[in-house]
Short mmCIF file of N, CA and C in Angstrom, two decimals:
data_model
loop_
_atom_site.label_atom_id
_atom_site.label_comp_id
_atom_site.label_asym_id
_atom_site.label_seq_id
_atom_site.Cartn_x
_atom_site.Cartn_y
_atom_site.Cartn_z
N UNK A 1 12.95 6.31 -39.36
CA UNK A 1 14.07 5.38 -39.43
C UNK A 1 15.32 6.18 -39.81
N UNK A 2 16.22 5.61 -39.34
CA UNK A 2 17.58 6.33 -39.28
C UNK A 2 18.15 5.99 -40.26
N UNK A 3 19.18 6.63 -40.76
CA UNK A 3 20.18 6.15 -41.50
C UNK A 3 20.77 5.34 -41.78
N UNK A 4 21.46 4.75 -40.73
CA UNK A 4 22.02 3.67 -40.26
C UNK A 4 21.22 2.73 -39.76
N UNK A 5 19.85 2.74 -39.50
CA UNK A 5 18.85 1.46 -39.25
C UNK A 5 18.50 0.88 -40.70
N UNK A 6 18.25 2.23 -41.67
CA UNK A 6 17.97 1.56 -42.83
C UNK A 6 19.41 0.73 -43.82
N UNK A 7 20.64 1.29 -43.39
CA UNK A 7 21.75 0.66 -43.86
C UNK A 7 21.94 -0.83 -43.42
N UNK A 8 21.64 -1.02 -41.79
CA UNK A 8 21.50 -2.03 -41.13
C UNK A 8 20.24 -3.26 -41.65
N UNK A 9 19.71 -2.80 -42.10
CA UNK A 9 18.25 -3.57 -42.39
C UNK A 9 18.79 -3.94 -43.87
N UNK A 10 19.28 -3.09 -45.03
CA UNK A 10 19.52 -3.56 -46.03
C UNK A 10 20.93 -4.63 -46.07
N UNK A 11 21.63 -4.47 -45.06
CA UNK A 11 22.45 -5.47 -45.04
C UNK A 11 22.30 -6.96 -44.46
N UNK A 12 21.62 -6.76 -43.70
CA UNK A 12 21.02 -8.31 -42.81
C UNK A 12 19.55 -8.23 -44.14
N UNK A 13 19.23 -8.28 -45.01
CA UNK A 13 17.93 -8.56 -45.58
C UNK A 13 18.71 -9.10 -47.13
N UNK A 14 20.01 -8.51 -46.94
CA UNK A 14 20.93 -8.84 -48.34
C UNK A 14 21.49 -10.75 -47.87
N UNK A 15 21.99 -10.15 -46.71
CA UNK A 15 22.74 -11.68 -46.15
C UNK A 15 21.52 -12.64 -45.83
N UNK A 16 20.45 -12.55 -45.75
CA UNK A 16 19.14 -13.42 -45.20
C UNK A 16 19.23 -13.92 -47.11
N UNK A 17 19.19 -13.07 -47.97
CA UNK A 17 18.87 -13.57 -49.02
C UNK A 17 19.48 -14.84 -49.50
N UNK A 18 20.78 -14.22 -49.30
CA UNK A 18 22.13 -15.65 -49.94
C UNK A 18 21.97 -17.12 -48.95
N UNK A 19 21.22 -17.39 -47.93
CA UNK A 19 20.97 -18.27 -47.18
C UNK A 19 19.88 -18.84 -47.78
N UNK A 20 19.73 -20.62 -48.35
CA UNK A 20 18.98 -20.89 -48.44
C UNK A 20 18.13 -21.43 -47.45
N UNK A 21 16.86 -21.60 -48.07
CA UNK A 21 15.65 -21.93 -47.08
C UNK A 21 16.19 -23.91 -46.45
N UNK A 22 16.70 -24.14 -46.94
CA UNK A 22 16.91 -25.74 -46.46
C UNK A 22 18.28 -25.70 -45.55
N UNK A 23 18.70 -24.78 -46.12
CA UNK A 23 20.21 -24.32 -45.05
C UNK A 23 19.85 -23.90 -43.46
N UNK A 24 18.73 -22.70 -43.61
CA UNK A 24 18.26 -22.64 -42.10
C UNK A 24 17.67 -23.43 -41.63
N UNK A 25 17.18 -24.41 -42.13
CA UNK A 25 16.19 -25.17 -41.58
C UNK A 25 17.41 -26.66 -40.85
N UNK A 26 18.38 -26.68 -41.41
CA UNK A 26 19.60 -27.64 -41.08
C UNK A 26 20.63 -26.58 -40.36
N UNK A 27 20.19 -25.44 -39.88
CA UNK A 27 21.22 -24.19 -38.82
C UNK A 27 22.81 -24.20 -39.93
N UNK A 28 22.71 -24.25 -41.02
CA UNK A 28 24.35 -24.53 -41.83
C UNK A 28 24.59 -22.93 -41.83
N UNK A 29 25.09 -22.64 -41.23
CA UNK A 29 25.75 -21.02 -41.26
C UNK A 29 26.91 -20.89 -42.00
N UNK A 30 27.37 -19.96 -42.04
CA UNK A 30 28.67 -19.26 -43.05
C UNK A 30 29.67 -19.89 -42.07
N UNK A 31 30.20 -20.02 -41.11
CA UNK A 31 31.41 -20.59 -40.09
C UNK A 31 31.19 -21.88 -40.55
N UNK A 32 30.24 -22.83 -40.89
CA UNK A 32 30.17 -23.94 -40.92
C UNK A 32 30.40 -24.51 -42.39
N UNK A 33 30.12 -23.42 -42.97
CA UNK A 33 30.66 -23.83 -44.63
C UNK A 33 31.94 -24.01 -45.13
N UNK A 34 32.71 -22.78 -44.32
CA UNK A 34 34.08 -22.29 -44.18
C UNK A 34 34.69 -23.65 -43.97
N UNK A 35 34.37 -23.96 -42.97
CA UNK A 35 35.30 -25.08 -42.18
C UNK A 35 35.09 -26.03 -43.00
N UNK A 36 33.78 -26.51 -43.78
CA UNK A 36 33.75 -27.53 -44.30
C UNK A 36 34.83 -27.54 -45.30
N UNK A 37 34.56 -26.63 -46.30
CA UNK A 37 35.48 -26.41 -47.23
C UNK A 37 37.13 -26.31 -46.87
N UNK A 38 37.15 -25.94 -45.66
CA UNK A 38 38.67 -26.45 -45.72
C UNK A 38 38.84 -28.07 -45.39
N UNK A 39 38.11 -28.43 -44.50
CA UNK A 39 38.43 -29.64 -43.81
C UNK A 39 38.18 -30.92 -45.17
N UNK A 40 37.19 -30.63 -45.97
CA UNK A 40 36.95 -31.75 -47.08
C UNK A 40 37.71 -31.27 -48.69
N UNK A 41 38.62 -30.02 -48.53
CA UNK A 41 39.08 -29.66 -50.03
C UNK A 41 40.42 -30.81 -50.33
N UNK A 42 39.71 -30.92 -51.75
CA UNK A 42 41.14 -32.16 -51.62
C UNK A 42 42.38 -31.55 -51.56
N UNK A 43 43.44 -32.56 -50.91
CA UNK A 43 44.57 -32.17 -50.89
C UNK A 43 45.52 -32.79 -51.37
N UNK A 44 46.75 -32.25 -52.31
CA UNK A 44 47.07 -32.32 -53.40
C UNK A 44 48.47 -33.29 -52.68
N UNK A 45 48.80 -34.41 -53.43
CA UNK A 45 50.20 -35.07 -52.11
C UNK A 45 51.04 -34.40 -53.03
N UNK A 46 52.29 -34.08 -52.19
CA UNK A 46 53.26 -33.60 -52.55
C UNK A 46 54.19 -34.64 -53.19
N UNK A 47 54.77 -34.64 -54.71
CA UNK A 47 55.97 -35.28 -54.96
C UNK A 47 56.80 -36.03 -53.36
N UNK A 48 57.41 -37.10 -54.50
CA UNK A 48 58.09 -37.61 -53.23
C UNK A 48 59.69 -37.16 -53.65
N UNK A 49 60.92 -36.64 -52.85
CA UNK A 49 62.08 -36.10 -53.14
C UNK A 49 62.58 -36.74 -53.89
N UNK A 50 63.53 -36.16 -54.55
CA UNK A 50 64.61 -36.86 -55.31
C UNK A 50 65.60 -37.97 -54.62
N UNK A 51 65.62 -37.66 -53.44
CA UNK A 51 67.15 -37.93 -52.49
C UNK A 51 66.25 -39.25 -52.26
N UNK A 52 65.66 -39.75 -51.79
CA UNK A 52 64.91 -40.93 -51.60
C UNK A 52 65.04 -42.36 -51.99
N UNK A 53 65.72 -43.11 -51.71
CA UNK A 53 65.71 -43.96 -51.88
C UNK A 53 64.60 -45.24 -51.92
N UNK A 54 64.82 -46.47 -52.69
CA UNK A 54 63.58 -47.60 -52.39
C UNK A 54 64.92 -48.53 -51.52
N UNK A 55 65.04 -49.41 -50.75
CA UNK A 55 65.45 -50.43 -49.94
C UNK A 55 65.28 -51.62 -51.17
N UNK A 56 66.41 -52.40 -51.24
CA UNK A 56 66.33 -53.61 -51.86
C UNK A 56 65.38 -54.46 -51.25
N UNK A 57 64.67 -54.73 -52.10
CA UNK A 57 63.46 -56.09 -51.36
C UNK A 57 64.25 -57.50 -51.99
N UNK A 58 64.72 -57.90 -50.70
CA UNK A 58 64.93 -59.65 -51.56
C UNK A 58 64.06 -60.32 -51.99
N UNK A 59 64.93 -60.69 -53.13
CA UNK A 59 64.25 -61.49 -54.13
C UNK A 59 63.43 -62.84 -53.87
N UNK A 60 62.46 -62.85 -54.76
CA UNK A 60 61.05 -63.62 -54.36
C UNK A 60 60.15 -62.53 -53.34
N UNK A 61 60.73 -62.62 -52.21
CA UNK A 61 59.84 -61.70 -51.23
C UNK A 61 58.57 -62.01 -51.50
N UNK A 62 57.38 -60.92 -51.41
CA UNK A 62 56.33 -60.98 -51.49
C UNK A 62 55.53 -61.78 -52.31
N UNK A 63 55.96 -61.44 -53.88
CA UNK A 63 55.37 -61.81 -55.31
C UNK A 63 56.05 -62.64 -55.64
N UNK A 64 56.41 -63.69 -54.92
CA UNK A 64 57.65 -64.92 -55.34
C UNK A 64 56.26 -65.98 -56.10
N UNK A 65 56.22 -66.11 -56.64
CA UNK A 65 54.85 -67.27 -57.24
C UNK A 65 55.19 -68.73 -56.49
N UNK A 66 56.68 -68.83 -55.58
CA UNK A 66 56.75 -69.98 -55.44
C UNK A 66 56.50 -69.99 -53.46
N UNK A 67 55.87 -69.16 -53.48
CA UNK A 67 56.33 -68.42 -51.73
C UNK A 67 55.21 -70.10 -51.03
N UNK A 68 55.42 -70.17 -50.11
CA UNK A 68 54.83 -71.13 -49.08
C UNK A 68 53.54 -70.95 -48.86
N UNK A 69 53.01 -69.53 -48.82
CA UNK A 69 51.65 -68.87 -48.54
C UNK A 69 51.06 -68.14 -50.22
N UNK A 70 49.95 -68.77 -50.07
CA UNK A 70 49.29 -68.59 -51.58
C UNK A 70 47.84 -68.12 -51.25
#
């Protein structure tokens, strides 16, 4: 065995290790973890600006206790 077969063998026998046995058995590879973790990391909402205004809601509007629809 070569040099580089035995370098090769200790590296794929290192990466076989960190894979669990229920992971291969569900094909979850390293590309598929990746992605998960970006696609499900929470994401943080950004402040809303200063410059921003709210729109006057006329009064009663929604929460009027006396509105027609109850």
């Amino acid at each position: 065995m070569t040099l580089m077969q035995k370098v090769d063998t200790y590296i794929w026998a290192k990466r076989s290790s960190l894979i669990k046995s229920w992971e291969r058995t569900l094909s979850i590879t390293k590309t598929k973890k990746r992605f998960y973790r970006r696609r499900y990391k929470k994401q943080s909402v950004p402040p809303p600006a200063d410059d921003t205004t709210i729109e006057d809601v006329p009064e009663g509007g929604f929460y009027d206790n006396h509105a027609h629809i109850r």
